[in-house]
Amino acid sequence: MNEINLNRGIVYVATGQRYIDEAVTAATSCKKHNDCPIALITDSNKYDLPPGLFDMVIIKEARYSYRDKILLKHSPFEQTIFLDTDTYVAEPLDDLFSILEYRELAIHQADEGYEFKMPGFSNAMPEFNTGVIAFKLTPAVKQLFDDWDTQFDVNPDITTDQYHLRKTLYSSDVRFAVFSSAYNFIIYYPNFVIQSIKIVHGRPAELLPVIAADMNRIRHENSWRRMFFPYSNDFALIYQNLKNEDIYKLIRFHSRAMLGNWYRGVTRIFKGNKKEPGH
């Protein structure tokens, strides 16, 4: 058996069969483009895993909640890229590892989470999406992960992991960097990218490679910024000098939206004309 190089590696956390199945799909895409080892942190050794996909399987007690994500702190690697199970890796991740030569942690800023008030904290401190995290287990990062875990007990009414990380990172000593959406391209809301996409994040899994291929087929000399708009498990792209295939898709996208608005408007009119019994 070959010795595993623990210098750098990929980690997935999956607790429960649904997430194990997702992790298998996600790790398969990762293995195609990266030759570093992949570790799975999970709750049982009884899952039927494809041979050779995961180089290490680490068993830890699970809570079956967002809190399980913090099991990433048990990474066996000096440099780790943690990936959610609902991700698709489209290209090598060397750049994410390289940033760890200069920072202890790197993560993607998310424009969300502001529905939760944080008294005493600046509203300018953003929430971060925890679907992709690059980190080294330095003392400061270990403390961050421990404090992140503790926050679930301090404020148990909020179960989302990203809220608690935002609050913890605000007062942390960790030297962190923020990477672009190319390394965590989330498909649930309008997004844009300049670089080629390395990681697509969201569900359904079968849509992720389609999005990556479509976004990355547009050459930089045609357009360096590509805009992405989701619509009911479909999407449209906007960029300079649109190709005919994307013009057609954009027209179809807007037509569906227009018909949807028309249908909702007509429905409201008919509902408004209905009289209650006895009137």
XYZ file of N, CA and C in Angstrom:
837
model
N 0.842 -1.200 0.000
C 0.000 0.000 0.000
C 0.876 1.249 0.000
N 0.610 2.184 -0.901
C 1.391 3.402 -0.996
C 1.126 4.318 0.181
N 2.181 4.975 0.646
C 2.046 5.927 1.751
C 1.344 7.187 1.241
N 0.411 7.702 2.035
C -0.361 8.877 1.648
C 0.413 10.138 1.999
N 0.546 11.037 1.044
C 1.202 12.321 1.264
C 0.225 13.249 1.976
N 0.559 13.638 3.204
C -0.341 14.459 4.016
C -0.040 15.950 3.898
N 0.767 16.342 2.925
C 1.086 17.757 2.766
C -0.144 18.572 2.379
N -0.903 18.074 1.422
C -2.120 18.768 0.992
C -3.151 17.750 0.548
N -4.437 18.077 0.772
C -5.481 17.148 0.379
C -6.855 17.772 0.450
N -7.829 17.045 -0.071
C -9.226 17.463 -0.115
C -9.993 16.731 0.986
N -10.926 17.426 1.628
C -11.747 16.809 2.677
C -13.225 17.038 2.383
N -14.012 15.964 2.483
C -15.473 16.036 2.476
C -15.988 15.553 3.829
N -17.060 16.179 4.306
C -17.757 15.713 5.499
C -19.144 15.260 5.069
N -19.474 14.000 5.344
C -20.778 13.459 4.944
C -21.300 12.550 6.052
N -22.422 12.922 6.647
C -23.034 12.122 7.706
C -24.446 11.756 7.266
N -24.688 10.468 7.076
C -25.978 10.010 6.564
C -25.866 9.620 5.105
N -26.711 8.644 4.676
C -26.597 8.067 3.345
C -26.779 9.091 2.230
N -27.710 10.039 2.405
C -27.941 11.031 1.349
C -26.660 11.806 1.035
N -25.957 12.216 2.085
C -24.762 13.017 1.877
C -23.566 12.170 1.471
N -23.568 10.903 1.863
C -22.547 9.983 1.366
C -22.668 9.853 -0.152
N -23.898 9.688 -0.638
C -24.117 9.571 -2.085
C -23.637 10.835 -2.802
N -23.941 12.001 -2.224
C -23.476 13.254 -2.821
C -21.957 13.342 -2.799
N -21.355 12.927 -1.696
C -19.898 13.001 -1.566
C -19.208 12.132 -2.605
N -19.787 10.981 -2.897
C -19.222 10.092 -3.924
C -19.223 10.791 -5.284
N -20.350 11.415 -5.624
C -20.445 12.133 -6.905
C -19.458 13.297 -6.946
N -19.409 14.063 -5.851
C -18.530 15.232 -5.798
C -17.064 14.829 -5.872
N -16.684 13.825 -5.092
C -15.286 13.393 -5.061
C -14.848 12.793 -6.390
N -15.773 12.167 -7.103
C -15.453 11.615 -8.419
C -15.033 12.725 -9.372
N -15.758 13.850 -9.337
C -15.379 14.986 -10.189
C -14.036 15.564 -9.751
N -13.807 15.606 -8.455
C -12.556 16.159 -7.933
C -11.366 15.313 -8.349
N -11.532 14.001 -8.313
C -10.454 13.069 -8.628
C -10.008 13.201 -10.085
N -10.912 13.617 -10.967
C -10.586 13.746 -12.383
C -9.558 14.843 -12.643
N -9.539 15.855 -11.770
C -8.719 17.038 -12.033
C -7.618 17.268 -11.008
N -7.569 16.463 -9.948
C -6.601 16.675 -8.873
C -6.011 15.332 -8.442
N -4.697 15.314 -8.269
C -4.052 14.060 -7.902
C -3.686 13.981 -6.418
N -4.140 14.964 -5.635
C -3.873 14.914 -4.200
C -4.869 13.972 -3.523
N -4.555 13.472 -2.333
C -5.456 12.532 -1.657
C -6.763 13.188 -1.221
N -7.802 12.374 -1.124
C -9.124 12.824 -0.688
C -9.514 12.055 0.567
N -9.895 12.785 1.600
C -10.340 12.171 2.852
C -11.836 12.398 3.030
N -12.504 11.398 3.539
C -13.917 11.496 3.894
C -14.044 11.404 5.399
N -14.669 12.409 6.002
C -14.987 12.372 7.431
C -16.469 12.061 7.544
N -16.796 10.971 8.222
C -18.178 10.498 8.258
C -18.498 9.877 9.614
N -19.722 9.395 9.752
C -20.205 8.918 11.044
C -20.173 7.409 11.195
N -19.815 6.673 10.146
C -19.876 5.218 10.210
C -18.932 4.601 9.186
N -18.460 3.392 9.495
C -17.630 2.668 8.540
C -18.431 1.625 7.764
N -19.761 1.732 7.833
C -20.632 0.739 7.216
C -21.142 1.153 5.833
N -20.776 2.340 5.389
C -21.235 2.778 4.078
C -20.482 2.030 2.971
N -21.168 1.784 1.885
C -20.581 1.114 0.727
C -19.953 2.178 -0.163
N -18.636 2.313 -0.099
C -17.923 3.355 -0.834
C -17.184 2.757 -2.014
N -17.115 3.471 -3.136
C -16.369 2.967 -4.295
C -14.895 2.765 -3.934
N -14.314 1.650 -4.270
C -12.903 1.416 -3.945
C -11.986 2.410 -4.657
N -11.038 2.942 -3.887
C -10.041 3.826 -4.466
C -10.445 5.277 -4.577
N -11.711 5.616 -4.294
C -12.137 7.010 -4.423
C -11.610 7.847 -3.267
N -11.828 7.377 -2.049
C -11.350 8.089 -0.862
C -10.083 7.409 -0.358
N -9.035 8.214 -0.201
C -7.761 7.675 0.264
C -7.760 7.433 1.767
N -8.628 8.159 2.475
C -8.748 7.993 3.923
C -10.212 8.151 4.307
N -10.664 7.362 5.263
C -12.003 7.502 5.831
C -11.852 7.650 7.342
N -12.320 8.768 7.868
C -12.168 9.102 9.282
C -13.550 9.097 9.927
N -13.712 8.318 10.973
C -15.014 8.172 11.631
C -15.084 9.102 12.845
N -16.134 9.924 12.882
C -16.358 10.842 13.994
C -17.844 10.843 14.347
N -18.136 11.152 15.596
C -19.530 11.232 16.037
C -20.229 12.399 15.356
N -21.459 12.186 14.926
C -22.195 13.207 14.171
C -23.381 13.735 14.967
N -23.798 14.951 14.621
C -25.004 15.562 15.195
C -26.122 15.635 14.154
N -25.794 15.385 12.892
C -26.744 15.410 11.778
C -27.408 16.788 11.657
N -26.562 17.793 11.646
C -26.998 19.181 11.503
C -25.864 19.946 10.820
N -26.076 21.253 10.614
C -25.028 22.087 10.042
C -23.742 22.024 10.856
N -23.871 21.707 12.106
C -22.710 21.669 12.994
C -21.701 20.595 12.584
N -22.175 19.574 11.885
C -21.265 18.516 11.443
C -20.165 19.042 10.538
N -20.422 20.169 9.898
C -19.422 20.718 8.982
C -18.106 21.002 9.704
N -18.193 21.310 10.986
C -16.986 21.663 11.739
C -16.120 20.433 12.006
N -16.595 19.253 11.648
C -15.741 18.063 11.693
C -14.547 18.201 10.749
N -14.582 19.201 9.882
C -13.440 19.467 9.003
C -12.156 19.709 9.796
N -12.301 20.085 11.071
C -11.121 20.348 11.901
C -10.298 19.079 12.152
N -10.860 17.922 11.796
C -10.137 16.656 11.933
C -9.394 16.288 10.654
N -9.206 17.257 9.777
C -8.453 17.002 8.552
C -7.068 16.460 8.876
N -6.610 15.443 8.152
C -5.270 14.885 8.403
C -4.153 15.627 7.656
N -4.535 16.653 6.863
C -3.570 17.282 5.967
C -3.014 18.577 6.551
N -1.794 18.914 6.138
C -1.208 20.194 6.535
C -1.936 21.344 5.845
N -2.271 21.158 4.584
C -3.060 22.129 3.831
C -4.307 21.413 3.327
N -5.465 22.004 3.604
C -6.731 21.337 3.305
C -7.632 22.221 2.474
N -8.293 21.605 1.496
C -9.440 22.243 0.854
C -10.666 21.428 1.245
N -11.549 22.057 2.006
C -12.811 21.427 2.373
C -13.846 21.754 1.311
N -14.599 20.738 0.886
C -15.650 20.934 -0.107
C -16.957 20.347 0.402
N -18.047 21.089 0.248
C -19.373 20.549 0.522
C -19.655 19.388 -0.415
N -20.586 18.538 -0.022
C -20.921 17.385 -0.860
C -21.709 17.784 -2.108
N -22.305 18.978 -2.122
C -23.053 19.422 -3.306
C -22.198 20.346 -4.175
N -20.959 19.922 -4.411
C -20.063 20.682 -5.273
C -19.601 19.804 -6.441
N -19.142 20.480 -7.474
C -18.586 19.812 -8.651
C -17.272 20.499 -8.988
N -16.199 19.744 -9.063
C -14.886 20.298 -9.372
C -14.649 20.169 -10.867
N -14.413 21.309 -11.516
C -14.274 21.342 -12.976
C -12.836 21.483 -13.445
N -11.943 21.923 -12.559
C -10.551 22.163 -12.946
C -9.643 21.906 -11.743
N -8.339 21.879 -11.946
C -7.410 21.720 -10.825
C -7.548 22.849 -9.801
N -7.233 22.525 -8.546
C -7.413 23.471 -7.446
C -6.077 23.973 -6.904
N -5.056 23.982 -7.746
C -3.722 24.377 -7.295
C -3.696 25.787 -6.698
N -4.458 26.705 -7.296
C -4.450 28.087 -6.815
C -4.970 28.195 -5.382
N -5.946 27.375 -5.034
C -6.471 27.419 -3.668
C -5.423 26.947 -2.671
N -4.657 25.932 -3.056
C -3.569 25.502 -2.182
C -2.487 26.571 -2.101
N -2.201 27.229 -3.214
C -1.123 28.226 -3.247
C -1.392 29.382 -2.306
N -2.669 29.754 -2.159
C -2.973 30.897 -1.301
C -2.642 30.599 0.159
N -2.565 29.310 0.501
C -2.236 28.932 1.875
C -0.753 29.098 2.188
N 0.028 29.435 1.189
C 1.419 29.794 1.448
C 1.508 31.185 2.078
N 0.429 31.965 1.961
C 0.435 33.347 2.436
C -0.601 33.618 3.521
N -1.637 32.791 3.582
C -2.700 32.988 4.562
C -3.047 31.657 5.212
N -3.669 31.747 6.400
C -4.040 30.532 7.133
C -5.368 29.943 6.668
N -6.222 30.797 6.120
C -7.562 30.376 5.738
C -8.036 31.237 4.579
N -8.769 30.638 3.676
C -9.353 31.373 2.554
C -10.781 30.891 2.348
N -11.663 31.821 1.995
C -13.091 31.522 1.933
C -13.763 32.512 0.986
N -14.971 32.197 0.563
C -15.690 33.036 -0.395
C -16.730 33.888 0.320
N -16.718 35.191 0.027
C -17.704 36.095 0.618
C -19.069 35.868 -0.001
N -20.086 35.778 0.847
C -21.462 35.598 0.382
C -22.262 36.846 0.729
N -23.061 37.328 -0.212
C -23.888 38.508 0.054
C -25.214 38.044 0.633
N -25.154 37.518 1.851
C -26.335 36.985 2.510
C -26.095 36.970 4.013
N -27.116 36.612 4.761
C -26.966 36.479 6.202
C -27.314 37.710 6.994
N -27.670 38.798 6.316
C -27.911 40.038 7.047
C -29.277 40.089 7.721
N -30.075 39.007 7.537
C -31.351 38.967 8.257
C -31.133 38.713 9.739
N -29.922 38.268 10.111
C -29.609 38.038 11.514
C -28.882 39.258 12.070
N -29.423 39.846 13.095
C -28.796 41.008 13.713
C -27.675 40.568 14.647
N -26.583 41.311 14.621
C -25.454 41.031 15.489
C -25.115 42.289 16.278
N -25.758 42.505 17.401
C -25.456 43.699 18.207
C -23.981 43.747 18.593
N -23.375 44.907 18.388
C -21.969 45.073 18.731
C -21.009 44.686 17.622
N -21.528 44.237 16.477
C -20.687 43.850 15.355
C -21.017 44.726 14.147
N -19.984 45.092 13.411
C -20.192 45.931 12.236
C -20.965 45.169 11.166
N -21.963 45.805 10.597
C -22.729 45.196 9.518
C -21.919 45.104 8.228
N -20.766 45.764 8.201
C -19.892 45.692 7.029
C -19.090 44.396 6.990
N -19.070 43.660 8.108
C -18.396 42.358 8.108
C -19.335 41.353 7.460
N -18.990 40.822 6.301
C -19.928 39.973 5.559
C -20.035 38.572 6.142
N -21.042 37.858 5.664
C -21.110 36.433 5.929
C -20.333 35.723 4.835
N -19.787 34.563 5.151
C -18.998 33.806 4.194
C -19.685 32.479 3.917
N -19.623 32.059 2.666
C -20.197 30.762 2.312
C -19.206 29.662 2.668
N -19.672 28.676 3.427
C -18.771 27.650 3.951
C -18.718 26.399 3.076
N -19.181 26.494 1.845
C -19.151 25.341 0.955
C -17.766 24.994 0.462
N -16.871 25.984 0.441
C -15.476 25.769 0.049
C -14.601 26.561 1.018
N -13.721 25.870 1.717
C -12.810 26.525 2.656
C -11.421 25.925 2.483
N -10.442 26.770 2.266
C -9.041 26.334 2.255
C -8.414 26.773 3.572
N -7.652 25.873 4.202
C -7.094 26.244 5.507
C -5.879 25.407 5.863
N -5.084 25.981 6.768
C -4.013 25.256 7.453
C -4.397 25.189 8.924
N -4.127 24.083 9.561
C -4.516 23.930 10.969
C -3.457 24.549 11.882
N -3.296 25.858 11.750
C -2.433 26.614 12.656
C -3.149 26.762 14.002
N -2.441 27.154 15.054
C -3.110 27.372 16.340
C -4.288 28.338 16.245
N -4.143 29.403 15.452
C -5.233 30.377 15.332
C -6.441 29.770 14.630
N -6.220 28.956 13.602
C -7.329 28.320 12.885
C -7.992 27.264 13.756
N -7.206 26.495 14.484
C -7.785 25.520 15.414
C -8.680 26.213 16.431
N -8.220 27.358 16.942
C -9.029 28.112 17.906
C -10.298 28.634 17.251
N -10.187 29.089 16.011
C -11.359 29.561 15.275
C -12.394 28.453 15.164
N -11.969 27.260 14.789
C -12.905 26.156 14.622
C -13.543 25.765 15.961
N -12.759 25.780 17.024
C -13.314 25.471 18.348
C -14.343 26.521 18.771
N -14.011 27.799 18.537
C -14.938 28.882 18.895
C -16.190 28.844 18.025
N -16.017 28.505 16.768
C -17.149 28.357 15.845
C -18.104 27.286 16.362
N -17.558 26.188 16.817
C -18.362 25.099 17.372
C -19.094 25.554 18.635
N -18.390 26.271 19.491
C -18.977 26.729 20.760
C -20.147 27.675 20.535
N -20.091 28.467 19.457
C -21.150 29.442 19.202
C -22.521 28.791 19.015
N -22.561 27.543 18.575
C -23.845 26.851 18.449
C -24.520 26.683 19.802
N -23.724 26.562 20.860
C -24.279 26.447 22.212
C -24.604 27.817 22.800
N -23.815 28.817 22.428
C -24.051 30.175 22.936
C -25.355 30.730 22.396
N -25.636 30.463 21.117
C -26.856 30.961 20.480
C -27.547 29.812 19.756
N -28.197 28.899 20.495
C -28.775 27.701 19.882
C -29.994 27.955 19.015
N -30.593 29.151 19.107
C -31.780 29.444 18.301
C -31.443 29.593 16.822
N -30.192 29.889 16.522
C -29.757 30.013 15.125
C -28.920 28.790 14.788
N -29.365 28.012 13.814
C -28.715 26.732 13.507
C -27.760 26.803 12.330
N -27.786 27.888 11.573
C -26.933 27.967 10.388
C -25.470 28.134 10.774
N -24.616 27.367 10.139
C -23.185 27.414 10.448
C -22.552 28.730 10.007
N -23.090 29.345 8.953
C -22.460 30.544 8.410
C -22.635 31.743 9.330
N -23.763 31.833 10.008
C -23.961 32.903 10.987
C -22.906 32.811 12.077
N -22.728 31.624 12.604
C -21.796 31.451 13.715
C -20.356 31.672 13.282
N -20.016 31.311 12.042
C -18.662 31.576 11.561
C -18.442 33.073 11.401
N -19.430 33.759 10.875
C -19.301 35.211 10.705
C -18.999 35.888 12.034
N -19.742 35.506 13.049
C -19.557 36.115 14.366
C -18.199 35.758 14.949
N -17.778 34.517 14.756
C -16.511 34.061 15.319
C -15.320 34.659 14.583
N -15.401 34.700 13.258
C -14.295 35.219 12.466
C -14.091 36.708 12.697
N -15.159 37.401 13.062
C -15.096 38.846 13.315
C -14.053 39.178 14.377
N -14.002 38.378 15.412
C -13.094 38.659 16.528
C -11.895 37.715 16.560
N -11.661 36.990 15.460
C -10.572 36.023 15.406
C -9.259 36.694 15.012
N -8.151 36.029 15.365
C -6.826 36.481 14.958
C -6.354 35.824 13.660
N -7.222 35.039 13.039
C -6.844 34.318 11.823
C -6.571 35.296 10.683
N -5.477 35.079 9.998
C -5.140 35.860 8.800
C -5.767 35.151 7.612
N -6.892 35.724 7.145
C -7.636 35.036 6.097
C -7.683 35.847 4.807
N -7.955 35.144 3.727
C -8.114 35.760 2.411
C -9.486 35.413 1.871
N -9.959 36.204 0.913
C -11.252 35.978 0.272
C -10.990 35.656 -1.194
N -11.550 34.533 -1.666
C -11.363 34.196 -3.076
C -12.632 34.463 -3.871
N -12.480 34.516 -5.184
C -13.574 34.911 -6.068
C -14.581 33.785 -6.243
N -15.684 34.106 -6.905
C -16.735 33.124 -7.147
C -16.293 32.003 -8.083
N -15.168 32.171 -8.768
C -14.657 31.094 -9.627
C -14.340 29.838 -8.823
N -14.063 30.012 -7.548
C -13.696 28.888 -6.687
C -14.865 28.417 -5.822
N -15.991 29.069 -5.942
C -17.212 28.642 -5.241
C -18.380 29.297 -5.964
N -18.678 28.775 -7.155
C -19.701 29.390 -8.006
C -21.063 28.842 -7.611
N -21.812 29.654 -6.876
C -23.097 29.228 -6.311
C -24.200 29.489 -7.328
N -25.038 28.493 -7.560
C -25.996 28.548 -8.679
C -27.391 28.989 -8.255
N -27.596 29.352 -7.005
C -28.946 29.639 -6.534
C -29.381 31.079 -6.792
N -28.446 31.937 -7.135
C -28.797 33.334 -7.379
C -27.907 33.886 -8.494
N -28.264 35.053 -9.067
C -27.422 35.619 -10.125
C -25.979 35.752 -9.669
N -25.070 35.433 -10.547
C -23.654 35.397 -10.199
C -22.847 35.834 -11.409
N -21.617 36.224 -11.190
C -20.760 36.525 -12.326
C -19.348 36.036 -12.039
N -18.592 35.844 -13.099
C -17.241 35.323 -12.945
C -16.369 35.905 -14.037
N -15.094 36.078 -13.732
C -14.115 36.547 -14.706
C -13.183 35.398 -15.095
N -12.695 34.681 -14.095
C -11.816 33.536 -14.344
C -12.629 32.343 -14.846
N -11.942 31.299 -15.243
C -12.634 30.046 -15.514
C -13.082 29.454 -14.184
N -14.226 28.798 -14.196
C -14.797 28.254 -12.969
C -14.073 26.974 -12.576
N -13.665 26.918 -11.308
C -13.013 25.721 -10.782
C -13.994 24.826 -10.027
N -14.917 25.449 -9.270
C -15.856 24.695 -8.439
C -17.247 25.288 -8.605
N -18.230 24.432 -8.914
C -19.637 24.842 -8.974
C -20.340 24.252 -7.756
N -21.245 25.009 -7.172
C -21.817 24.645 -5.875
C -23.341 24.786 -5.918
N -24.048 23.676 -5.675
C -25.505 23.737 -5.607
C -26.132 22.409 -6.004
N -27.439 22.413 -6.111
C -28.206 21.229 -6.511
C -29.211 21.660 -7.579
N -29.580 20.747 -8.492
C -29.261 19.319 -8.574
C -27.864 19.063 -9.125
N -27.303 17.908 -8.739
C -25.923 17.583 -9.100
C -25.723 17.515 -10.607
N -26.742 17.032 -11.325
C -26.572 16.860 -12.772
C -26.472 18.191 -13.517
N -26.899 19.281 -12.895
C -26.823 20.588 -13.549
C -25.427 21.205 -13.429
N -24.664 20.818 -12.421
C -23.391 21.479 -12.136
C -22.368 21.342 -13.265
N -22.133 20.152 -13.808
C -21.170 20.085 -14.917
C -21.635 20.822 -16.161
N -22.944 20.929 -16.359
C -23.484 21.678 -17.505
C -23.158 23.157 -17.354
N -23.353 23.672 -16.155
C -23.052 25.086 -15.898
C -21.561 25.348 -16.064
N -20.737 24.480 -15.494
C -19.286 24.668 -15.603
C -18.845 24.669 -17.063
N -19.350 23.721 -17.842
C -18.961 23.630 -19.258
C -19.421 24.853 -20.035
N -20.658 25.304 -19.783
C -21.180 26.458 -20.512
C -20.429 27.728 -20.149
N -20.153 27.925 -18.869
C -19.448 29.131 -18.435
C -18.005 29.129 -18.937
N -17.379 27.977 -18.941
C -15.965 27.914 -19.293
C -15.701 27.813 -20.796
N -16.750 27.539 -21.586
C -16.542 27.467 -23.036
C -16.411 28.861 -23.641
N -16.841 29.895 -22.917
C -16.787 31.266 -23.435
C -15.363 31.784 -23.267
N -14.703 32.034 -24.367
C -13.303 32.404 -24.330
C -13.135 33.826 -23.803
N -12.028 34.078 -23.158
C -11.795 35.383 -22.562
C -11.688 36.480 -23.606
N -11.222 36.150 -24.803
C -11.132 37.195 -25.819
C -12.517 37.595 -26.338
N -13.496 36.728 -26.136
C -14.871 37.096 -26.474
C -15.483 37.946 -25.361
N -15.234 37.532 -24.155
C -15.775 38.274 -23.013
C -15.082 37.809 -21.744
N -14.663 38.739 -20.952
C -13.939 38.373 -19.738
C -14.862 38.319 -18.520
N -16.054 38.905 -18.589
C -17.011 38.799 -17.478
C -18.283 38.142 -17.991
N -18.652 37.030 -17.354
C -19.865 36.310 -17.743
C -20.870 36.380 -16.610
N -22.096 36.780 -16.939
C -23.175 36.885 -15.966
C -24.059 35.646 -16.055
N -24.452 35.133 -14.908
C -25.242 33.902 -14.810
C -26.560 34.210 -14.125
N -27.667 33.739 -14.722
C -28.996 33.958 -14.148
C -29.740 32.625 -14.072
N -30.064 32.160 -12.868
C -30.772 30.874 -12.738
C -32.271 31.028 -12.921
N -32.898 29.941 -13.374
C -34.351 29.938 -13.523
C -34.843 28.493 -13.525
N -35.390 28.024 -12.396
C -36.039 26.709 -12.304
C -35.195 25.596 -12.936
N -34.010 25.376 -12.370
C -33.094 24.343 -12.856
C -32.652 24.563 -14.305
N -32.684 25.811 -14.724
C -32.146 26.214 -16.016
C -31.393 27.516 -15.778
N -30.756 28.035 -16.798
C -29.986 29.265 -16.593
C -29.746 29.950 -17.928
N -29.420 31.244 -17.846
C -29.056 32.023 -19.024
C -27.757 32.762 -18.734
N -27.019 33.077 -19.792
C -25.743 33.768 -19.657
C -25.785 35.077 -20.433
N -25.087 36.073 -19.891
C -24.915 37.337 -20.602
C -23.429 37.679 -20.608
N -22.925 38.048 -21.767
C -21.548 38.483 -21.892
C -21.442 39.292 -23.177
N -20.336 39.972 -23.361
C -20.145 40.805 -24.541
C -20.079 39.941 -25.796
N -20.696 40.430 -26.869
C -20.712 39.708 -28.148
C -21.304 38.310 -28.006
N -22.540 38.285 -27.543
C -23.227 37.016 -27.310
C -23.273 36.159 -28.575
N -23.021 34.864 -28.410
C -23.195 33.922 -29.510
C -24.688 33.629 -29.699
N -25.047 33.174 -30.894
C -26.462 32.940 -31.204
C -27.113 31.957 -30.230
N -26.393 30.897 -29.856
C -26.981 29.906 -28.950
C -27.341 30.522 -27.612
N -26.548 31.499 -27.156
C -26.833 32.138 -25.875
C -27.884 33.239 -26.013
N -27.977 33.849 -27.187
C -29.066 34.800 -27.441
C -30.397 34.063 -27.389
N -30.452 32.904 -28.026
C -31.679 32.107 -28.019
C -32.053 31.702 -26.589
N -31.065 31.275 -25.827
C -31.340 30.847 -24.455
C -31.813 32.018 -23.601
N -31.262 33.188 -23.835
C -31.668 34.375 -23.078
C -33.097 34.772 -23.429
N -33.458 34.689 -24.718
C -34.835 34.986 -25.125
C -35.803 34.004 -24.470
N -35.447 32.732 -24.475
C -36.290 31.716 -23.848
C -36.423 31.962 -22.353
N -35.313 32.342 -21.723
C -35.307 32.644 -20.286
C -36.282 33.778 -19.972
N -36.192 34.871 -20.728
C -37.049 36.027 -20.473
C -38.506 35.738 -20.855
N -38.714 34.936 -21.877
C -40.084 34.580 -22.267
C -40.775 33.800 -21.159
N -40.050 32.860 -20.559
C -40.627 32.094 -19.457
C -40.954 33.001 -18.281
N -40.057 33.935 -17.985
C -40.296 34.865 -16.884
C -41.499 35.755 -17.179
N -41.622 36.241 -18.439
C -42.738 37.102 -18.820
C -44.061 36.356 -18.746
N -44.079 35.110 -19.239
C -45.304 34.312 -19.167
C -45.686 34.010 -17.723
N -44.668 33.785 -16.887
C -44.942 33.551 -15.472
C -45.575 34.759 -14.814
N -45.065 35.951 -15.132
C -45.644 37.192 -14.592
C -47.069 37.398 -15.106
N -47.276 37.105 -16.389
C -48.611 37.241 -16.971
C -49.596 36.303 -16.287
N -49.180 35.054 -16.087
C -50.052 34.065 -15.452
C -50.406 34.493 -14.028
N -49.408 34.971 -13.280
C -49.681 35.393 -11.897
C -50.623 36.592 -11.875
N -50.449 37.515 -12.852
C -51.322 38.686 -12.902
C -52.760 38.312 -13.203
N -52.949 37.426 -14.187
C -54.298 36.984 -14.543
C -54.938 36.228 -13.381
N -54.164 35.402 -12.711
C -54.674 34.647 -11.557
C -55.156 35.580 -10.463
N -54.388 36.657 -10.216
C -54.796 37.620 -9.181
C -56.101 38.310 -9.568
N -56.246 38.623 -10.858
C -57.478 39.297 -11.308
C -58.689 38.408 -11.070
N -58.579 37.129 -11.465
C -59.711 36.217 -11.295
C -60.009 35.947 -9.831
N -58.970 35.872 -9.015
C -59.195 35.678 -7.586
C -59.887 36.889 -6.979
N -59.508 38.068 -7.486
C -60.115 39.294 -6.965
C -61.576 39.431 -7.359
N -61.992 38.817 -8.506
C -63.364 38.909 -8.969
C -64.291 37.902 -8.316
N -63.723 36.918 -7.645
C -64.555 35.919 -6.982
C -65.184 36.505 -5.735
N -66.480 36.299 -5.615
C -67.181 36.827 -4.446
C -67.323 35.732 -3.401
N -67.181 36.164 -2.141
C -67.350 35.232 -1.051
C -68.818 34.808 -0.936
N -69.086 33.563 -0.512
C -70.485 33.119 -0.333
C -71.239 34.047 0.617
N -72.484 34.377 0.226
C -73.310 35.237 1.067
C -73.194 36.703 0.742
N -72.347 37.064 -0.214
C -72.175 38.474 -0.574
C -72.953 38.775 -1.860
